[in-house]
PDB file of C-alpha atoms in Angstrom:
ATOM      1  CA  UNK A   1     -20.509  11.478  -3.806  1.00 56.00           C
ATOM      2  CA  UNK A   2     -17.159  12.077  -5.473  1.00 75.00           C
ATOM      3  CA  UNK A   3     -14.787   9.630  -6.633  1.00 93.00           C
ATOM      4  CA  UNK A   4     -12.317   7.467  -4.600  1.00 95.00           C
ATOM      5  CA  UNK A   5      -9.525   8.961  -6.475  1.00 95.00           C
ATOM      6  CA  UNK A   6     -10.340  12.648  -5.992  1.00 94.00           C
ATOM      7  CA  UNK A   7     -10.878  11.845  -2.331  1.00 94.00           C
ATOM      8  CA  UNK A   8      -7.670  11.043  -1.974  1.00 96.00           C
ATOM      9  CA  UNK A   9      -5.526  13.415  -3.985  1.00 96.00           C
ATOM     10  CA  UNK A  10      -7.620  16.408  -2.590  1.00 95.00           C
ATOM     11  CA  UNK A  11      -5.985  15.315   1.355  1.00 95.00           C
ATOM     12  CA  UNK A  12      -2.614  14.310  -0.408  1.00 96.00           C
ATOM     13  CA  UNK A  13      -1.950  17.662  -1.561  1.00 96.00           C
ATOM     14  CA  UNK A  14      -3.401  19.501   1.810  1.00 95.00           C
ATOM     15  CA  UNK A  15      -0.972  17.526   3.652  1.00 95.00           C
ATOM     16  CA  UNK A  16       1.762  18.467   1.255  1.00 94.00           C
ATOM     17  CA  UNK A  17       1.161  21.695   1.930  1.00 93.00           C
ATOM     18  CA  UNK A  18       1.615  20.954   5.980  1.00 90.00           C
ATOM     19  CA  UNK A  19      -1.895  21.513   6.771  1.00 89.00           C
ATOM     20  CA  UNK A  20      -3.699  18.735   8.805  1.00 85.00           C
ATOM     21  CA  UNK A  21      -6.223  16.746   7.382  1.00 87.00           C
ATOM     22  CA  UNK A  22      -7.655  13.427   8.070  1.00 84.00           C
ATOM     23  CA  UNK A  23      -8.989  10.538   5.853  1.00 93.00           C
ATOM     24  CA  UNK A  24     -11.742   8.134   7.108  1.00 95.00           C
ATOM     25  CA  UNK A  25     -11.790   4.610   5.863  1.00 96.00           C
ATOM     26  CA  UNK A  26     -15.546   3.959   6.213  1.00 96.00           C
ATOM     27  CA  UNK A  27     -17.391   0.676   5.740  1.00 94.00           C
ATOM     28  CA  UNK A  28     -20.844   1.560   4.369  1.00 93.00           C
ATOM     29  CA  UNK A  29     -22.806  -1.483   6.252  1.00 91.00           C
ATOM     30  CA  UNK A  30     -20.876  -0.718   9.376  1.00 89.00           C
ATOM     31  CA  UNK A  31     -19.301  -3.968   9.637  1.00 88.00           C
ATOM     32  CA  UNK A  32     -16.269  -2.506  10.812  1.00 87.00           C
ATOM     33  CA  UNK A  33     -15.006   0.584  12.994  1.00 90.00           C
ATOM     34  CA  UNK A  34     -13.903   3.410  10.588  1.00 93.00           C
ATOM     35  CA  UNK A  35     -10.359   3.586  10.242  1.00 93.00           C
ATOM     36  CA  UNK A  36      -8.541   6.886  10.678  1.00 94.00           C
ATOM     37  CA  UNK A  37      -5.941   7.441   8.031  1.00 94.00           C
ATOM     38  CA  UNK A  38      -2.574  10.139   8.407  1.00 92.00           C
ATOM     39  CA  UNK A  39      -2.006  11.663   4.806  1.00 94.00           C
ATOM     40  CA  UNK A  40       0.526  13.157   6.438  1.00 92.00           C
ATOM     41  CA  UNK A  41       2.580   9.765   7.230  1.00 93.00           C
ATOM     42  CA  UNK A  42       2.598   9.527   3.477  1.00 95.00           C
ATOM     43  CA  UNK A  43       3.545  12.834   2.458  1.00 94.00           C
ATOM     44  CA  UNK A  44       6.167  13.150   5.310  1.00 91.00           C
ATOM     45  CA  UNK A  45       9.609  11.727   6.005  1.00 94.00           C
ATOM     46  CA  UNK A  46      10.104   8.010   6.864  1.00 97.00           C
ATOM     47  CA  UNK A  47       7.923   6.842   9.721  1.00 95.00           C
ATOM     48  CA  UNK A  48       8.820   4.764  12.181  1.00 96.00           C
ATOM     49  CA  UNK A  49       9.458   1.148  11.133  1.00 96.00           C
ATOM     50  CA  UNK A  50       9.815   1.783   7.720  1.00 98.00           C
ATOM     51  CA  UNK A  51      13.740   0.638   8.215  1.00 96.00           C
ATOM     52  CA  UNK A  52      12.711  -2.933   8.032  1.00 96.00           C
ATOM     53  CA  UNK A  53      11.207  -3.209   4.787  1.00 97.00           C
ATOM     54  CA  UNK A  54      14.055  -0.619   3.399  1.00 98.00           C
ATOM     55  CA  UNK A  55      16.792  -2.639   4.836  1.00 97.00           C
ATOM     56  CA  UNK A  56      15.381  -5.885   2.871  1.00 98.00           C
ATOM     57  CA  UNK A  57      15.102  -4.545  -0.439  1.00 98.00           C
ATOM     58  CA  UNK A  58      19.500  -4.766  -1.898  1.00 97.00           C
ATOM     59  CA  UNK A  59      18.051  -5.401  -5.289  1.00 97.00           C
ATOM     60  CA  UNK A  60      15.390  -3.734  -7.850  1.00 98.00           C
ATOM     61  CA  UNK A  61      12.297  -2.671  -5.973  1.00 98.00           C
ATOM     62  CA  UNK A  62       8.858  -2.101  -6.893  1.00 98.00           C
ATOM     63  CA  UNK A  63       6.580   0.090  -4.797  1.00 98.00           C
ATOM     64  CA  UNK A  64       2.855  -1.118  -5.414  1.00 98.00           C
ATOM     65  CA  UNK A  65       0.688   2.227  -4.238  1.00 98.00           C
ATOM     66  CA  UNK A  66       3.666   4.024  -3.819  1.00 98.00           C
ATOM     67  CA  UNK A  67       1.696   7.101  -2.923  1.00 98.00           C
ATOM     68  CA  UNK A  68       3.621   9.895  -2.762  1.00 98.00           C
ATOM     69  CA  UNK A  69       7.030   8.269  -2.620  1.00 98.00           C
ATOM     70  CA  UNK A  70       8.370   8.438   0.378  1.00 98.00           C
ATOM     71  CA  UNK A  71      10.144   4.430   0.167  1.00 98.00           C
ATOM     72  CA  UNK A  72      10.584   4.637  -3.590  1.00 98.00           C
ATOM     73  CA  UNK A  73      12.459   8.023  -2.891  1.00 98.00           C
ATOM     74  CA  UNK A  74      14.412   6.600  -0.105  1.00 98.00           C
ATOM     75  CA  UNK A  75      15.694   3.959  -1.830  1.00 98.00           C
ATOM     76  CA  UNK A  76      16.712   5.874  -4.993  1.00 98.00           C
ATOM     77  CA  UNK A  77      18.240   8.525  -2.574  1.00 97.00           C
ATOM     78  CA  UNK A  78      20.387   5.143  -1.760  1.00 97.00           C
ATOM     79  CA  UNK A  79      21.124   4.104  -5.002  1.00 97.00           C
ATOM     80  CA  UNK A  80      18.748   1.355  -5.019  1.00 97.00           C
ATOM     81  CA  UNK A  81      16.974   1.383  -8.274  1.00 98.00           C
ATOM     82  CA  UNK A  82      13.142   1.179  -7.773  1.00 98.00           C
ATOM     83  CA  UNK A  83      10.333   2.507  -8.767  1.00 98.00           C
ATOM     84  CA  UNK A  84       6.940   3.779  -7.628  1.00 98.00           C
ATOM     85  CA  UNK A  85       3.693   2.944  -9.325  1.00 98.00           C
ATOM     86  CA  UNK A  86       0.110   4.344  -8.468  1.00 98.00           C
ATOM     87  CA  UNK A  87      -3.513   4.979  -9.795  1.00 97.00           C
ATOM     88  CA  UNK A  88      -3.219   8.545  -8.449  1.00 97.00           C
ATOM     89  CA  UNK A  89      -2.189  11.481 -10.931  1.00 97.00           C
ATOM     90  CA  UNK A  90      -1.475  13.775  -7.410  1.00 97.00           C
ATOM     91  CA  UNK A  91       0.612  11.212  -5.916  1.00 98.00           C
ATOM     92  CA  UNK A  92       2.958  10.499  -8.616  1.00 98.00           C
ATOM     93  CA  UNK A  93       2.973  14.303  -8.984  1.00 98.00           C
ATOM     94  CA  UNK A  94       4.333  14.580  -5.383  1.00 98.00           C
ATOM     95  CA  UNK A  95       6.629  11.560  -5.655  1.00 98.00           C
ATOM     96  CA  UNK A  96       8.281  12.650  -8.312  1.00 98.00           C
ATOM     97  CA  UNK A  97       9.239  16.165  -6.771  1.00 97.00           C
ATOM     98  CA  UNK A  98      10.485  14.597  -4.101  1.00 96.00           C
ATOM     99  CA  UNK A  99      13.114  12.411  -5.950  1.00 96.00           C
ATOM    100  CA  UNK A 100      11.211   9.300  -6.819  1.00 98.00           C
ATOM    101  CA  UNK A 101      10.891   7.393 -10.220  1.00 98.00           C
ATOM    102  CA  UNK A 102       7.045   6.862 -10.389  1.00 98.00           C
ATOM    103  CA  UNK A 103       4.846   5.553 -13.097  1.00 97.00           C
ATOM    104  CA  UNK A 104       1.195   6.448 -13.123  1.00 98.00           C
ATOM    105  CA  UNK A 105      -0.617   2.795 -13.698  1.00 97.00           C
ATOM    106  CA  UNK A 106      -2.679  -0.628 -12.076  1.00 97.00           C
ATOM    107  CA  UNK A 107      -0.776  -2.751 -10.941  1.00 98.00           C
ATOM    108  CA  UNK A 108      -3.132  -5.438 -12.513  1.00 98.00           C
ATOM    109  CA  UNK A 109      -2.308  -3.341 -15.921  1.00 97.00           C
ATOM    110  CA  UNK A 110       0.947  -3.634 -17.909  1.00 97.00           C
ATOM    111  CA  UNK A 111       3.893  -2.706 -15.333  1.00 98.00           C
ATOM    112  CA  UNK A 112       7.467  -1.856 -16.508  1.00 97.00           C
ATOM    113  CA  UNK A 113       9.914  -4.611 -16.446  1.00 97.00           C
ATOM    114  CA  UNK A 114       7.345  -7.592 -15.350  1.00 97.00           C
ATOM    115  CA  UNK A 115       8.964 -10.815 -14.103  1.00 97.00           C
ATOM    116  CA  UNK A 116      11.984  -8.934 -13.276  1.00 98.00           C
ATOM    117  CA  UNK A 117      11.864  -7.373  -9.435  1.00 98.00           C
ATOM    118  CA  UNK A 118      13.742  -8.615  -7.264  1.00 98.00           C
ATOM    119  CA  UNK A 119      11.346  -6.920  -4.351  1.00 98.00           C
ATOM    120  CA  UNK A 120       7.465  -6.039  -4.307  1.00 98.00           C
ATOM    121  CA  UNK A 121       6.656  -3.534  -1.646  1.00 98.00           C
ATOM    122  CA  UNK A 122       3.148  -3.572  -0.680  1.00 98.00           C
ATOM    123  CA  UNK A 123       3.105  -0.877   2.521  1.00 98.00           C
ATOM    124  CA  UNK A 124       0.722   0.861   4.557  1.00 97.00           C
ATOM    125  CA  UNK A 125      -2.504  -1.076   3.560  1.00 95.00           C
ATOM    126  CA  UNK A 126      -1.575  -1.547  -0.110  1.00 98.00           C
ATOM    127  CA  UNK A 127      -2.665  -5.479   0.656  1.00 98.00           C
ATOM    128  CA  UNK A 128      -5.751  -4.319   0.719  1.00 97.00           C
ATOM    129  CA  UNK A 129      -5.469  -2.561  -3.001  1.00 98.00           C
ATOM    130  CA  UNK A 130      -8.508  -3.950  -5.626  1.00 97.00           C
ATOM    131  CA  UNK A 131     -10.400  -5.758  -2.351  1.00 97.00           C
ATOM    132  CA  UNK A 132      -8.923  -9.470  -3.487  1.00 98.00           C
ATOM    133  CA  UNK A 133      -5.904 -10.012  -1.770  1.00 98.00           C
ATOM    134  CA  UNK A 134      -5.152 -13.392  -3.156  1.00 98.00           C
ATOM    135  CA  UNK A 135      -5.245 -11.552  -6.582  1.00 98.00           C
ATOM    136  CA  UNK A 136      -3.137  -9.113  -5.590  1.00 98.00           C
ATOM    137  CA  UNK A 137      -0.934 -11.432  -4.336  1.00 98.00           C
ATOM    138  CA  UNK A 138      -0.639 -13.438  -7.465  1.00 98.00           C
ATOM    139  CA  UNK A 139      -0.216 -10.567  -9.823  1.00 98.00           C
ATOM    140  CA  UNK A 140       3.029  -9.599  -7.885  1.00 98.00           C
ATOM    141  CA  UNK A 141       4.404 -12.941  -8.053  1.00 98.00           C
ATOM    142  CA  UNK A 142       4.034 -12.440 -11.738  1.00 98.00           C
ATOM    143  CA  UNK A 143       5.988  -9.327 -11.655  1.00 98.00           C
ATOM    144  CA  UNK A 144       8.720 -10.825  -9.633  1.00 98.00           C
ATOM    145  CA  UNK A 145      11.878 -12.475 -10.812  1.00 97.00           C
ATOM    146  CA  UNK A 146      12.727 -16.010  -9.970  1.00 95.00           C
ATOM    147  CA  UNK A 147      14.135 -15.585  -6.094  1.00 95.00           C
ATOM    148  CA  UNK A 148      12.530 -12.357  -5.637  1.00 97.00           C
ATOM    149  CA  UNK A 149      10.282 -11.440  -2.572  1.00 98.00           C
ATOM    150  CA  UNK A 150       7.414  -9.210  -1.763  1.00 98.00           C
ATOM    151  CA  UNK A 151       7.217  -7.111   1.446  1.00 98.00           C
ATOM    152  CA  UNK A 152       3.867  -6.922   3.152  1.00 98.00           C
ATOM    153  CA  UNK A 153       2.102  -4.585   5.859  1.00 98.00           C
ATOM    154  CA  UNK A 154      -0.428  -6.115   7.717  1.00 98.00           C
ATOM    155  CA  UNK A 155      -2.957  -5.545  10.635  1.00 97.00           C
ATOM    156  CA  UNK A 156      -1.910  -6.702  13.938  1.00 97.00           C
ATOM    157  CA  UNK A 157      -2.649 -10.750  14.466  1.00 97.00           C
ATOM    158  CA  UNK A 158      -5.918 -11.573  15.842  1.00 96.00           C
ATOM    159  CA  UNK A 159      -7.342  -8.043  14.420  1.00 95.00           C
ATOM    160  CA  UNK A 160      -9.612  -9.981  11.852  1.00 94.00           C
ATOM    161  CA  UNK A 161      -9.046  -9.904   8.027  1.00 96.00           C
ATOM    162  CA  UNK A 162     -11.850  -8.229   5.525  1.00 94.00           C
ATOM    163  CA  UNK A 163     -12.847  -7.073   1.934  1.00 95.00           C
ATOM    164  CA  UNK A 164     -15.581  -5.481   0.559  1.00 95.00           C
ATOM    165  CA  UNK A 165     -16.351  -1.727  -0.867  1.00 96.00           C
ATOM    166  CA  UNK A 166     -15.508   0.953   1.361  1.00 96.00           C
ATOM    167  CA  UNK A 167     -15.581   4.667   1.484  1.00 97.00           C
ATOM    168  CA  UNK A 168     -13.785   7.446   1.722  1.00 96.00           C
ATOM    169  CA  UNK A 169     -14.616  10.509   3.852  1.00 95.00           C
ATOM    170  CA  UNK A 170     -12.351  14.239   3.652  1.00 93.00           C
ATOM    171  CA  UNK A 171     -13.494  16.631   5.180  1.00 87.00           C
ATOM    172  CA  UNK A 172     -17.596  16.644   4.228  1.00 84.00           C
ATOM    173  CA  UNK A 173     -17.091  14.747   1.296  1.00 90.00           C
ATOM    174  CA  UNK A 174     -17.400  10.808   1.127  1.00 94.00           C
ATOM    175  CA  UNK A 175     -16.422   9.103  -1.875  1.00 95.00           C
ATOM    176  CA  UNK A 176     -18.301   6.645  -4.162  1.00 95.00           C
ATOM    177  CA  UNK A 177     -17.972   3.008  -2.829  1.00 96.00           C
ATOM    178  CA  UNK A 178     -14.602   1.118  -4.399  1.00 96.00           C
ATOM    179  CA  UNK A 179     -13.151  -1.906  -3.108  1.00 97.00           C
ATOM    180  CA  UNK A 180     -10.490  -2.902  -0.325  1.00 97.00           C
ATOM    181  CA  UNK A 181      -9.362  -5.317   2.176  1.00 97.00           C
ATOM    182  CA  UNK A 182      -7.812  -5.991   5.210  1.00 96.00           C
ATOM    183  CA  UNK A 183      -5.388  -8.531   6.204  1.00 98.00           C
ATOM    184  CA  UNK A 184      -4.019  -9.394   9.428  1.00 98.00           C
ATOM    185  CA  UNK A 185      -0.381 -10.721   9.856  1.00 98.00           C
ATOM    186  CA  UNK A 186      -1.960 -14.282  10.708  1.00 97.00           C
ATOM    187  CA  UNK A 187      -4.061 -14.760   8.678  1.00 98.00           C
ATOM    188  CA  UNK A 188      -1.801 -14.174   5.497  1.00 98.00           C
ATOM    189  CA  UNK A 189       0.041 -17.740   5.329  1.00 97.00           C
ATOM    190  CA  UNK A 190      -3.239 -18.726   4.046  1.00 96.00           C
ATOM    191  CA  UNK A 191      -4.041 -16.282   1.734  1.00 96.00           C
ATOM    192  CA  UNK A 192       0.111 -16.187   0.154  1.00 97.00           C
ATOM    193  CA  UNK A 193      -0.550 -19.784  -0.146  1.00 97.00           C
ATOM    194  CA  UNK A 194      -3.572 -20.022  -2.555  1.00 96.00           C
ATOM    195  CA  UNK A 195      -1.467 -17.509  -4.014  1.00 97.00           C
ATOM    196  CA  UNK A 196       1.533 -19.714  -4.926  1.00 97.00           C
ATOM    197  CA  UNK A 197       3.846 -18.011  -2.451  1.00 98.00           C
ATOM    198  CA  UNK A 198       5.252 -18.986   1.117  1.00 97.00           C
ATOM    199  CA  UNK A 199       5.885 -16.926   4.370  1.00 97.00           C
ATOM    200  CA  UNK A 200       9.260 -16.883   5.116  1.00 97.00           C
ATOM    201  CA  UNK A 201       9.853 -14.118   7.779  1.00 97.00           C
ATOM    202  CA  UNK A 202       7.706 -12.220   9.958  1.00 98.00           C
ATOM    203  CA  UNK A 203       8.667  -9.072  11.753  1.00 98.00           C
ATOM    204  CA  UNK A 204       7.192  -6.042  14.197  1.00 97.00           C
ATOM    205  CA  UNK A 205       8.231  -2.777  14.137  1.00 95.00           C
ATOM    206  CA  UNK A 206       7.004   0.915  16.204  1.00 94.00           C
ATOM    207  CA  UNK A 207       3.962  -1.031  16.346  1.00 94.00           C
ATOM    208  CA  UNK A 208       3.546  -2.072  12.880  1.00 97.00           C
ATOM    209  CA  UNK A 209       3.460  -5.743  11.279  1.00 98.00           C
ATOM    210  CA  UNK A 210       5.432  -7.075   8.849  1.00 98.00           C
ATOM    211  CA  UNK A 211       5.765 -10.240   6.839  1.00 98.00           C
ATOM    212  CA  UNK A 212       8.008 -11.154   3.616  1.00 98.00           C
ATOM    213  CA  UNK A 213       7.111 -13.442   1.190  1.00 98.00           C
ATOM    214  CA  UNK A 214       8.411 -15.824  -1.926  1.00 98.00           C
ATOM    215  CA  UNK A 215       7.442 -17.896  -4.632  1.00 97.00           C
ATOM    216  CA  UNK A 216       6.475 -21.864  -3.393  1.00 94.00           C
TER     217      UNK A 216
END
């Protein structure tokens, strides 16, 4: 098995360089279908429904997971000043080409300007980032100024919410087991409010599901 990490930047820079290639989200005790994941939506121009998150972030914007920058660069291409942050050395390589401030870091680790965004973006999954996504939650209320709001992807309601390790599969390769969750758009007032945070808006789009959140 090879790591999580190398998993992923191995199909990040194959779709980069226009070739197709496919990720599997795998659940190793088969509890759940695997889930089929497009490197190519990430490395790509905006996808469809990414207007609605864009549209709601008119102040300082943090992408959580930003990947290889295809929000953070929109907004800067906008003169919105955000930023990118991710685990991944490849995908702040690639967001960076591409226009987009990006740190390399955890987003449970020190993060520039903390208690200061006035928008969190957590997009395509990134709920599900460290497997806890109460935690996650909370940590981005601490990185949020006082009326600021976070912007949440989410499975479609009634899909069924999850955590637990996972895997990775490219190509032949699976990765070693690391952790991740799933939420779905009703089961999230819950979760945001052990969290200290409350639901405010909820929103569909090509498909996709939306919610935005802020402090209690």
């Amino acid at each position: 098995m090879t790591a999580a990490l190398s998993c992923y930047g191995r199909a990040l820079r194959q779709a980069a360089a226009g070739r197709s290639t496919v990720l599997q989200l795998l659940d190793p005790v088969h509890r759940w279908p695997p889930r089929r994941l497009n490197p190519r939506d990430w490395c790509g121009d905006l996808r469809s429904g990414d207007s609605g998150m864009l549209d709601r972030c008119v102040g300082s914007t943090l992408d959580v997971g930003c990947g290889p920058g295809r929000l953070t660069a929109a907004l800067a291409a906008a003169g919105r000043p955000a930023l990118g942050v991710d685990v991944s050395a490849e995908a702040i390589r690639q967001a960076r080409r591409r226009g987009a401030p990006a740190h390399r870091a955890d987003v449970f680790a020190a993060i520039p300007d903390e208690g200061s965004w006035q928008h969190i973006l957590l997009a395509d999954g990134n709920i599900g980032i460290g497997g806890d996504p109460r935690r996650l939650l909370a940590r981005c209320l601490e990185l949020l100024g006082p009326d600021g709001d976070i912007l949440v992807e989410l499975d479609p309601p009634g899909s069924g919410t999850w955590s637990g390790p996972m895997l990775l599969r490219h190509d032949e390769r699976t990765s070693q087991p690391f952790l991740w969750a799933v939420v779905a758009a009703d089961d999230l007032p819950a979760l945001a409010e052990q969290a200290g945070l409350s639901a405010l808006e909820f929103w569909g789009e090509a498909q996709r599901w939306f919610a935005r959140l802020a402090r209690t």
